[in-house]
Coordinates of C-alpha atoms in Angstrom, one line a residue:
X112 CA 207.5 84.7 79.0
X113 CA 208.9 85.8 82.1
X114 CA 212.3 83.5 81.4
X115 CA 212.1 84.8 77.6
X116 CA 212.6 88.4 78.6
X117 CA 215.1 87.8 81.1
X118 CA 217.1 85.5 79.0
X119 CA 217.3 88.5 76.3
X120 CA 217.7 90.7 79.1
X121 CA 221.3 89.0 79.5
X122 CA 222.1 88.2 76.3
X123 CA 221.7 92.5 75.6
X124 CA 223.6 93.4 79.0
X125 CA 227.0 93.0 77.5
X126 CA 226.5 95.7 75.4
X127 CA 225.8 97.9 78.0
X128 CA 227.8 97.2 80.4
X129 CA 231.0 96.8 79.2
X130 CA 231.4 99.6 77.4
X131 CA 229.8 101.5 80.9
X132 CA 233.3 100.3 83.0
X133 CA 235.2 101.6 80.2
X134 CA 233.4 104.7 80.0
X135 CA 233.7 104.6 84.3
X136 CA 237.8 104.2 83.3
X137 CA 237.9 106.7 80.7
X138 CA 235.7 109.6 83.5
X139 CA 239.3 109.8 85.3
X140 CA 241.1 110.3 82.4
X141 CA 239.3 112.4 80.4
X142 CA 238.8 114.9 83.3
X143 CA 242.1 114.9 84.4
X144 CA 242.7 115.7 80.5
X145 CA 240.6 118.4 79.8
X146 CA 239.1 121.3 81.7
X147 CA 235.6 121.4 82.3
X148 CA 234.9 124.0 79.8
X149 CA 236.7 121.9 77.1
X150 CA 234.5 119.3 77.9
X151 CA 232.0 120.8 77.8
X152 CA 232.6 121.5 73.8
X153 CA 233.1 118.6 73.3
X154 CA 229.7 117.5 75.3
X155 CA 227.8 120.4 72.7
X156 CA 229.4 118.7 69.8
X157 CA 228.3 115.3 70.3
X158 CA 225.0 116.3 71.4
X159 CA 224.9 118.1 67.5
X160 CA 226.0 114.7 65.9
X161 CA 222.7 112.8 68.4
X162 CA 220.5 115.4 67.2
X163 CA 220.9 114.8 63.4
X164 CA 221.2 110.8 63.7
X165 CA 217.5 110.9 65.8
X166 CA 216.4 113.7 63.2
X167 CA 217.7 111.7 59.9
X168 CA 217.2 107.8 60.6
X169 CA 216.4 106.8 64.1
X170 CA 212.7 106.4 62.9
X171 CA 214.0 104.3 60.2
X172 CA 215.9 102.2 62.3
X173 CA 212.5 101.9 64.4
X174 CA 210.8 101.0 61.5
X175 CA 213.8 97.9 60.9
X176 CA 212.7 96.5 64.1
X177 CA 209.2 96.9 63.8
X178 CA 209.2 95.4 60.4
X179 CA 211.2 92.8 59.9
X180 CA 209.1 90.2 61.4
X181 CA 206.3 91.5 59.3
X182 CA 208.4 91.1 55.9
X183 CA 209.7 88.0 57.2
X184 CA 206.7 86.4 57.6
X185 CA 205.6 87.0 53.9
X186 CA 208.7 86.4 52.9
X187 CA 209.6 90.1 51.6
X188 CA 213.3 90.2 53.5
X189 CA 215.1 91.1 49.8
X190 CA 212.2 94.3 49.9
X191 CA 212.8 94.8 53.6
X192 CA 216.5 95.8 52.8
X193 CA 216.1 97.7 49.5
X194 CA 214.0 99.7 51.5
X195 CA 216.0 100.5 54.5
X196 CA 219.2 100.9 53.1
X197 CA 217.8 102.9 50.4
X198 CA 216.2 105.5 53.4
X199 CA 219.4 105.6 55.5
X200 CA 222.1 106.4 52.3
X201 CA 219.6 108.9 50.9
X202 CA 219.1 110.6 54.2
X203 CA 222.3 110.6 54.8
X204 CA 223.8 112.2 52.0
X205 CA 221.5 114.6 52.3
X206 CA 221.7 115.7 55.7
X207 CA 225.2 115.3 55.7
X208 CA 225.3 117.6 53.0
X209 CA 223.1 120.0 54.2
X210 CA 225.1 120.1 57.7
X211 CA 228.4 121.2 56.0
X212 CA 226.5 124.0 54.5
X213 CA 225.2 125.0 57.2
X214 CA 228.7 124.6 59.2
X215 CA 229.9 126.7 56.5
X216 CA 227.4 129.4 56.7
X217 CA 227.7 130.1 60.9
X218 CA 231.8 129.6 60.4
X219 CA 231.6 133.6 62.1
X220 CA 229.3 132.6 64.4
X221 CA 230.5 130.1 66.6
X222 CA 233.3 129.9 68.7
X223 CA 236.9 128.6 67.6
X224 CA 236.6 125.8 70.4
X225 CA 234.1 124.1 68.9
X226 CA 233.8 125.2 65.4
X227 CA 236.4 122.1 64.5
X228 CA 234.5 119.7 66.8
X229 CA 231.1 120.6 64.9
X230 CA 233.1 119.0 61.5
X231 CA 234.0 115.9 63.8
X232 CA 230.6 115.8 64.8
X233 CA 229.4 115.5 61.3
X234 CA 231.6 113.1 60.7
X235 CA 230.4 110.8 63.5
X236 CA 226.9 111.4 62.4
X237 CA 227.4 109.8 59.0
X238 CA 229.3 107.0 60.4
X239 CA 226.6 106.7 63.0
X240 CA 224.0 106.2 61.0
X241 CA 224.9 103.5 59.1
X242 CA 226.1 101.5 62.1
X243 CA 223.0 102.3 63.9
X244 CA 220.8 101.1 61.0
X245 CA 222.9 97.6 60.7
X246 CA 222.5 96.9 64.4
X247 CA 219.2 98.3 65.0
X248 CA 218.5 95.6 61.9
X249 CA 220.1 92.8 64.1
X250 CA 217.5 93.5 67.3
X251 CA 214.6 93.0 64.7
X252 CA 217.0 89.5 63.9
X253 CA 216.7 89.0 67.9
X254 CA 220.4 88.3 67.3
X255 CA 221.2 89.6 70.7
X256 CA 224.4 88.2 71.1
X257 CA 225.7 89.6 67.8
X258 CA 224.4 93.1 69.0
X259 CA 226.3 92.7 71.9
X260 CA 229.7 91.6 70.0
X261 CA 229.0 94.8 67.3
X262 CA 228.5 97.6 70.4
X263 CA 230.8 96.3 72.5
X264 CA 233.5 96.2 69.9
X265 CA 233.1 99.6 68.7
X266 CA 232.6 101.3 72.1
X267 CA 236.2 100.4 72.9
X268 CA 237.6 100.7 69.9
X269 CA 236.3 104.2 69.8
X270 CA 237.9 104.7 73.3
X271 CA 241.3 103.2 72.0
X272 CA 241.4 105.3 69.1
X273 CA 240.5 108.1 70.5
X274 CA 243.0 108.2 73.4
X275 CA 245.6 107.0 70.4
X276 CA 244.5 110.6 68.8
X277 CA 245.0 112.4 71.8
X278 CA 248.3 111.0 73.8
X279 CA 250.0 109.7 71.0
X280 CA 249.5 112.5 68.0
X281 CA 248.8 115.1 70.2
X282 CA 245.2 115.9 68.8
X283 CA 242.7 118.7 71.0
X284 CA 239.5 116.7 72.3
X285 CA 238.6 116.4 68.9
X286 CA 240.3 113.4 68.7
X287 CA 238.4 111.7 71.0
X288 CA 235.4 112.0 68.2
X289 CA 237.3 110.9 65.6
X290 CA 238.4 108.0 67.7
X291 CA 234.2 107.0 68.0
X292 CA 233.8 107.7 64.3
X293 CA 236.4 105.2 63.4
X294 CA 235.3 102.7 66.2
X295 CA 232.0 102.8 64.5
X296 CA 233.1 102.4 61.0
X297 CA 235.9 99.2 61.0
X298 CA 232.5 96.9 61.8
X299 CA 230.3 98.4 59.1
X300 CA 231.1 95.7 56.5
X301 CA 231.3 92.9 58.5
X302 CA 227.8 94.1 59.9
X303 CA 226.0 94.7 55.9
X304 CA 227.6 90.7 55.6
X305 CA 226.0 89.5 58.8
X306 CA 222.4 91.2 58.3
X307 CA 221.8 90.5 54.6
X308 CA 223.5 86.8 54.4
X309 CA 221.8 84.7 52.1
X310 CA 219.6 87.2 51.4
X311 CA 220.0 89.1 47.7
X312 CA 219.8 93.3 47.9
X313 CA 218.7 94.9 44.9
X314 CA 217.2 98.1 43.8
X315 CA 214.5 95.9 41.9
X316 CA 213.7 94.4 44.9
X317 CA 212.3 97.9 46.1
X318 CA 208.8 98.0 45.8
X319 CA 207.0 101.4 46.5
X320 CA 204.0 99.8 48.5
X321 CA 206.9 98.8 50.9
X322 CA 208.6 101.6 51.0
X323 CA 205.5 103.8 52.1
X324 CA 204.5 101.6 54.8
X325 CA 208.1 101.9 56.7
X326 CA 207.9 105.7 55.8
X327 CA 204.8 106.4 57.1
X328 CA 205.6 104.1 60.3
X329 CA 209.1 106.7 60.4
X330 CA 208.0 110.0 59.7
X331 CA 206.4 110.4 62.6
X332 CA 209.2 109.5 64.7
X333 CA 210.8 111.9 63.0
X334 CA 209.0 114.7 64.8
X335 CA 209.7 112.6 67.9
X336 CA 213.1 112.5 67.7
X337 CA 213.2 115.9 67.9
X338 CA 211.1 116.2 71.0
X339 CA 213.5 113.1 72.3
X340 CA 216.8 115.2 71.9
X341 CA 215.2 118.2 72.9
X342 CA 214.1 116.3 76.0
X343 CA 217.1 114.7 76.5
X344 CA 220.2 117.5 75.6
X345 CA 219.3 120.7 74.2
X346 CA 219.3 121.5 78.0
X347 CA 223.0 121.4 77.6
X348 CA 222.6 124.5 75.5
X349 CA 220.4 126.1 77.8
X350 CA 223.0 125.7 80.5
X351 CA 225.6 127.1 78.0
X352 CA 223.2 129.9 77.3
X353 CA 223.0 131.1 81.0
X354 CA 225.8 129.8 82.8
X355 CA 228.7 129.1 80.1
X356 CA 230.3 125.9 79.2
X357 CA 231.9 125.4 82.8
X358 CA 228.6 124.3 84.3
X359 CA 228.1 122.2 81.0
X360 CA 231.1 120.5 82.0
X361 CA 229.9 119.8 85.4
X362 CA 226.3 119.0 84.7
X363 CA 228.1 116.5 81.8
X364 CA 229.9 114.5 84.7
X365 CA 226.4 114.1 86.3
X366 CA 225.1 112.5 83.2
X367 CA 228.3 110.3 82.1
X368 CA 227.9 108.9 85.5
X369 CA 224.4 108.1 85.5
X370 CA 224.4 107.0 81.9
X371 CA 227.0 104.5 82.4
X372 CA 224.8 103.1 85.3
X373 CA 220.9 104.0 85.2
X374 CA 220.9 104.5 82.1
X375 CA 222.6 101.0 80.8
X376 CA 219.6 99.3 83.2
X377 CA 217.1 101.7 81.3
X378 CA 218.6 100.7 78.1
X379 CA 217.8 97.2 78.0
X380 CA 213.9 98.0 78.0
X381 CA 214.6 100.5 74.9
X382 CA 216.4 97.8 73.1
X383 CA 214.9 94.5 74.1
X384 CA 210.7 95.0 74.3
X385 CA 210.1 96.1 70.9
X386 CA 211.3 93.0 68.5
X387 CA 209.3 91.4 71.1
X388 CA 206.2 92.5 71.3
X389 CA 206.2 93.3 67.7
X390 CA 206.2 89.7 67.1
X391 CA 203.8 88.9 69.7
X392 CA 201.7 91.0 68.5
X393 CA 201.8 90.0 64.8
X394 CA 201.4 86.5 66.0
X395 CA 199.5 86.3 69.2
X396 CA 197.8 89.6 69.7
X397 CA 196.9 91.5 72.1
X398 CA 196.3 89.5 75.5
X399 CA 200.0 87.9 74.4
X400 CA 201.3 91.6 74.3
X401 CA 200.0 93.1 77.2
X402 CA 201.4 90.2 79.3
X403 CA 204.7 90.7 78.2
X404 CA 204.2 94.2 79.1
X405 CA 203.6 93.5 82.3
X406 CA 206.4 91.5 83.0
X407 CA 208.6 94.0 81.2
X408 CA 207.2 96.4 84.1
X409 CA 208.0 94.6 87.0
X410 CA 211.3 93.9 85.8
X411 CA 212.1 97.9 85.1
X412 CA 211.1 97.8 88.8
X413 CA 213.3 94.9 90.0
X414 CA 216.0 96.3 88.3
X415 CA 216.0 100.0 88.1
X416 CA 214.7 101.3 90.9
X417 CA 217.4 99.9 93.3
X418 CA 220.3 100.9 91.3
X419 CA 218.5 105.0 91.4
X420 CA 218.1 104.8 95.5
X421 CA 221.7 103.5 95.3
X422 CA 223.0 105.9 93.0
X423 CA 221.9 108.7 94.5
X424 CA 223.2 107.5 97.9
X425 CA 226.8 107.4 96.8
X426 CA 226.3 110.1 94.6
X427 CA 229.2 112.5 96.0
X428 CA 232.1 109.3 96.8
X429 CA 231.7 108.4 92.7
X430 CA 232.3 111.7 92.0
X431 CA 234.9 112.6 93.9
X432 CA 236.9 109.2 93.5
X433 CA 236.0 108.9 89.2
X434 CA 236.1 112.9 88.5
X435 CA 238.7 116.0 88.6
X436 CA 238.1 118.2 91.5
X437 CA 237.0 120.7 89.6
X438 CA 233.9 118.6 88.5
X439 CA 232.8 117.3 92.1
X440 CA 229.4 120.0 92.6
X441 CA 228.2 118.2 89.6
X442 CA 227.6 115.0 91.9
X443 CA 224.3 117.5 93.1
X444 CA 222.6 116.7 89.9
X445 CA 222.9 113.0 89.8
X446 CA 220.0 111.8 91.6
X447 CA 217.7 114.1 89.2
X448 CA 219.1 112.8 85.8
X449 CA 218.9 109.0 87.3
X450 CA 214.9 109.9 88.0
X451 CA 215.0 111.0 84.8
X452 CA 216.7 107.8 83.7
X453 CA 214.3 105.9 85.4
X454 CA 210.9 107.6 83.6
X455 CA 212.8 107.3 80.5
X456 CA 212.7 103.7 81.1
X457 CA 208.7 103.4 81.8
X458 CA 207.9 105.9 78.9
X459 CA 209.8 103.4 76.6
X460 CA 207.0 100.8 78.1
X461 CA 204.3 103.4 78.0
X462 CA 204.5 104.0 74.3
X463 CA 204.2 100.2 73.3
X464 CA 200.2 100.1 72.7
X465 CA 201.0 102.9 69.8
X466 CA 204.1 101.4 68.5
X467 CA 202.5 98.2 67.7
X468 CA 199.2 99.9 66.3
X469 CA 201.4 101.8 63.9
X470 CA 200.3 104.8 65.9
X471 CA 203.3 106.3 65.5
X472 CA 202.1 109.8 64.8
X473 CA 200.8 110.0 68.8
X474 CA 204.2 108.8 69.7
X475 CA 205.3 112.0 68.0
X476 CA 202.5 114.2 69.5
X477 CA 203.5 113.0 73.1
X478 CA 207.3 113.6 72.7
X479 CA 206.5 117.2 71.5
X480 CA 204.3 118.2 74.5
X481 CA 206.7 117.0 76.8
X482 CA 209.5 118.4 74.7
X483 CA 207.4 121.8 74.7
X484 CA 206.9 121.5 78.5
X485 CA 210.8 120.7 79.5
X486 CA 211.9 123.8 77.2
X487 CA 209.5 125.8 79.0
X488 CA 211.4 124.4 82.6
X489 CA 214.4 125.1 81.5
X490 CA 214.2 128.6 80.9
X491 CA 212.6 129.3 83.9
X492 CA 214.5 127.2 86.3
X493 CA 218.1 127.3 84.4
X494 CA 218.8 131.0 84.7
X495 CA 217.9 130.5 88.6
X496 CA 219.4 127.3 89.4
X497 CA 222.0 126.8 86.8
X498 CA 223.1 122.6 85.6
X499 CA 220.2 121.9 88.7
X500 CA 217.8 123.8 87.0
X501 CA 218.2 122.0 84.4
X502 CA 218.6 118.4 85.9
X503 CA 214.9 119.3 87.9
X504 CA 213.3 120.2 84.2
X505 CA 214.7 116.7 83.0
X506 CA 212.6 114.6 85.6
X507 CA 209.6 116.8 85.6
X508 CA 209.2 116.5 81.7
X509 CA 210.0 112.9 81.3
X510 CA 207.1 112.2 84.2
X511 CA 204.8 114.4 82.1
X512 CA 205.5 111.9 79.1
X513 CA 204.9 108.9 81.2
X514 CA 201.7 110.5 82.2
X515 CA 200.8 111.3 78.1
X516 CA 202.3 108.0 76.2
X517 CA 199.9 105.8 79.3
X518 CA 197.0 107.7 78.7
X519 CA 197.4 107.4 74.9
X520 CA 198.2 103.8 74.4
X521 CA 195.4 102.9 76.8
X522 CA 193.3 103.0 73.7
X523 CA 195.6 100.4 72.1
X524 CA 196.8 98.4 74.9
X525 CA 196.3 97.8 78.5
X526 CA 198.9 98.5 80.5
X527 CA 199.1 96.9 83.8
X528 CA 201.4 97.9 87.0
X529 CA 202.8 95.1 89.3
X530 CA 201.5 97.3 92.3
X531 CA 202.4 94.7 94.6
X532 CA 206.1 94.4 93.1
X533 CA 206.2 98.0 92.8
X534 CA 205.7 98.0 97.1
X535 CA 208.2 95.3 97.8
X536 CA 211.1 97.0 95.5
X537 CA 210.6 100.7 97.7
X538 CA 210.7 98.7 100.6
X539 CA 214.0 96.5 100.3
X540 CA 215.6 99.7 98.4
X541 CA 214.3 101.8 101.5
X542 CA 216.3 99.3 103.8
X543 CA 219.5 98.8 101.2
X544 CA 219.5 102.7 101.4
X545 CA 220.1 103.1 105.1
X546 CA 222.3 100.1 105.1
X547 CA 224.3 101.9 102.4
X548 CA 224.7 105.2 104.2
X549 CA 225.5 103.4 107.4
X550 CA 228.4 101.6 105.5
X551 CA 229.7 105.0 104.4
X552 CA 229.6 106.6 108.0
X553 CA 231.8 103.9 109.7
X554 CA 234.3 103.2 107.4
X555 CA 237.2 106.0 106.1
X556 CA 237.6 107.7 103.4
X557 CA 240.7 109.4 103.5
X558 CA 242.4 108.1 101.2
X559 CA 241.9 106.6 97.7
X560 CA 242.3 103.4 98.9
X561 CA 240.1 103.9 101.1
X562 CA 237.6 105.2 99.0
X563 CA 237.5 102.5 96.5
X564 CA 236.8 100.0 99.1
X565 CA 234.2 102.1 100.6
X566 CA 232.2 102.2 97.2
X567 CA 232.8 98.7 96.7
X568 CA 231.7 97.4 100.3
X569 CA 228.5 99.9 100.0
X570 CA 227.6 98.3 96.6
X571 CA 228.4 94.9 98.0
X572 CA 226.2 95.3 101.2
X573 CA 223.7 97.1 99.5
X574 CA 222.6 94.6 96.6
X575 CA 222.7 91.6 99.1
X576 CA 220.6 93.1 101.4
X577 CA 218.2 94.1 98.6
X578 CA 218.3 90.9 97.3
X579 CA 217.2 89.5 100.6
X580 CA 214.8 91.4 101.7
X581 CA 212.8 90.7 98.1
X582 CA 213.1 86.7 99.1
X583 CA 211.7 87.8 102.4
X584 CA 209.2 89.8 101.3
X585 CA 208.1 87.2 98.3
X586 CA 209.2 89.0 95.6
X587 CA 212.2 86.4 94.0
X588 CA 212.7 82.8 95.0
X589 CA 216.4 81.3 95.5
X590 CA 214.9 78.2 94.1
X591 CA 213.1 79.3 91.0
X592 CA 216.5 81.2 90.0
X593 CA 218.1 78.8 90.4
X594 CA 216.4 76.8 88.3
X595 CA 216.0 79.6 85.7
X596 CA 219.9 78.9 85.2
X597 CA 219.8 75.5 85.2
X598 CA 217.1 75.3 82.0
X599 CA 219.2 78.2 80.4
X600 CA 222.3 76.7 80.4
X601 CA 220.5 73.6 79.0
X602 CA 219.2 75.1 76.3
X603 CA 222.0 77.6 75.0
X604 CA 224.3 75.0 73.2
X605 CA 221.2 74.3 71.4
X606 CA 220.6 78.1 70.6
X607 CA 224.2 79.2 70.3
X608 CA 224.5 76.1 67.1
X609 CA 221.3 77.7 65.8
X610 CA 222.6 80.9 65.4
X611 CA 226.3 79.8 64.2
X612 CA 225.1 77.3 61.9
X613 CA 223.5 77.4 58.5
X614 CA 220.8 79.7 58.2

């Protein structure tokens, strides 16, 4: 199991961290481009385009995943796709119609920054959704390496086009959206081809048994959604609220940095655990689950919690070396939105006993409390402490959902800590810490030169150290890696003609 999850672990890392060095590329230029109060428009429109694609068909694109092994197994795939394409274009439509309404109701109301980035926005959101849908559709495939090719390709090809609509037709920031939005919709063909291949789509093939099952899997997420972007950026709005779009440009650095790196680690135990335990659990049950669980855990540990401690530890060289001057006090937050990054990741695990009990109306329940709880944070902390206010409600409400999706799913699933992991990791991360800061003491900095090879010594010294003191302590064996690669590379010719051959 353990080699399983790693091996998908990889296969998924391309997607994430490729297009996180462009997006650590693009920082320098797109703050050197824009002021932070620009950005921070264009930060409040994309967080409007996130909110209607987790509002309209994120839950349907949880339901692909959960699914598709289901309607595979009783050989239902031509119902499986009448039903999900049929959600997403209705929902669609209709939400996008409903947004441009609503955009031209508040045309008074908003300021003339943004007001033309909200239309970009809704743009991206329709063209979102239907990319989303396809790929989310490919990790209930377990077609990791096809995920990879689809994200990668359009996260730079939205950068391309969207520095092409800036420096070369002299567009405002907007163009930078419309660059995504056509990133995100050259591979949408290709992607309908690749999902549905041998398989025949037709309305007749919808069957309403089918369709309420994935429905009443989705609502629910619905609700959750909500709770996760409320959770996640209505913060930014808070901020705006208070403080002005100035210290949403600042607090925006924070994130960008710490999505690009936390957050890509964090992201491989949203996008690789559920196809998996949904199948285990369809076709092994529970004791099959909760291992993978487990190991799921420890590696969240192995993984994440180093890269936080290191983060945070080179917080302010990052941001002073990737960002304008004018952005550098946001380097203050970036410990507290990689915490947050990190309980993100283990409320992702946490939630696994109701996702694969179909309990998805707890899931729902959970996200709102928190959600309820972070709002309540913000407005108490953000008129105080400003972008840190915020950053501080982020970690506290994401540790209270941790605390509510474990106590939940307990009923459905056991999850089990690796306690003795869990030790090891805080004690080589403690040492690769104070290695780290040691490292940035004796060597200069003066210069940007200097700086760059300061960063890259520190995260050098640091991993190998880390990875050390885990062999000393137990934790990983040289050997068993080792041999890890040695049976992967074995059997990937075999995989890679499976998945390019006939189907």
């Amino acid at each position: 199991m353990q080699k399983r999850i790693t091996k998908d672990m990889l296969a998924y890392l391309p997607a994430k961290a490729l297009p996180a060095l462009a997006a650590f590329i693009t920082v320098p230029i797109y703050t050197r481009l824009f002021p932070p109060n620009e950005f921070g428009n264009y930060v409040l429109a994309t967080a409007a385009a996130e909110f209607l694609l987790l509002v309209a068909v994120e839950g349907l694109g949880q339901g692909a995943i959960r699914f598709y092994s289901a309607f595979k197994n009783r050989s239902g795939l031509s119902g499986y796709f009448a039903v999900v394409f049929g959600s997403v274009a209705l929902v669609t439509v209709g939400m996008t119609a409903l947004g441009a309404c609503i955009l031209a109701l508040i045309r008074s109301k908003v300021s003339s920054e943004l007001y033309p980035l909200l239309w970009a926005a809704l743009a991206l959101f329709a063209v979102s959704a239907c990319f989303t849908t396809l790929t989310n559709i490919l990790r209930g495939q377990e077609r990791s390496a096809w995920y990879s090719v689809s994200m990668i390709g359009a996260s730079f090809g939205g950068i391309i086009f969207g520095l092409l609509f800036v420096l070369a037709y002299g567009m405002n920031i907007d163009g930078l959206i419309w660059g995504q939005t056509l990133g995100l919709f050259l591979p949408i063909i290709p992607l309908i081809w690749l999902t549905t291949r041998s398989i025949t789509v037709h309305p007749a093939h919808l069957n309403r048994s089918d369709l309420t099952q994935v429905w009443a899997f989705a609502l629910p997420f619905t609700i959750a959604n909500l709770a996760f972007w409320t959770l996640t950026l209505a913060d930014r709005y808070i901020v705006e609220l208070y403080r002005g779009t100035y210290e949403v440009g600042l607090y925006a650095v924070a994130g960008k940095i710490s999505s690009r790196s936390i957050l890509l680690l964090v992201s491989l135990f949203i996008l690789v655990p559920v196809p998996i335990v949904s199948r285990l659990w369809e076709e092994r049950g529970r004791q099959a689950t909760e291992e993978a669980l487990t190991a799921f855990t420890r590696m969240l540990f192995l993984m994440v919690i180093p890269a936080v401690v290191g983060l945070t530890v080179v917080a302010a060289p990052i941001v002073r070396l990737l960002a304008d001057e004018a952005y550098f006090e946001g380097y203050r937050a970036i410990w507290l939105v990689a915490c947050a990054s990190f309980a993100l990741g283990l409320s992702e695990l946490g939630r696994t006993g109701c996702l694969v009990s179909n309990h998805t109306g707890l899931i729902a329940r959970n996200q709102c409390l928190a959600a309820g709880a972070g709002l309540l944070l913000n407005f108490i902390l953000v008129p105080k402490l400003g972008f840190m206010g915020a950053a501080w409600s982020s970690v506290l409400a994401f540790s209270f959902l941790v605390a509510l999706h474990a106590f939940t799913s307990a009923r459905y699933l056991t999850w089990r800590w690796p306690l003795k992991s869990l030790w090891r990791v805080m004690v080589a991360s403690a040492v690769m810490a104070v290695l780290v800061l040691l490292v940035q003491g004796t060597l200069p900095s003066g210069t940007l030169v200097w700086q760059v090879v300061n960063i890259l010594i520190s995260i050098a010294a640091g991993a190998l150290v880390y990875g050390l003191i885990l062999q000393a302590l137990g934790e990983i064996s040289l050997s068993h890696l080792m041999d890890f690669f040695k049976v992967e590379r074995r059997s990937t010719t075999s995989q890679v003609a499976g998945e390019t051959g006939p189907r």
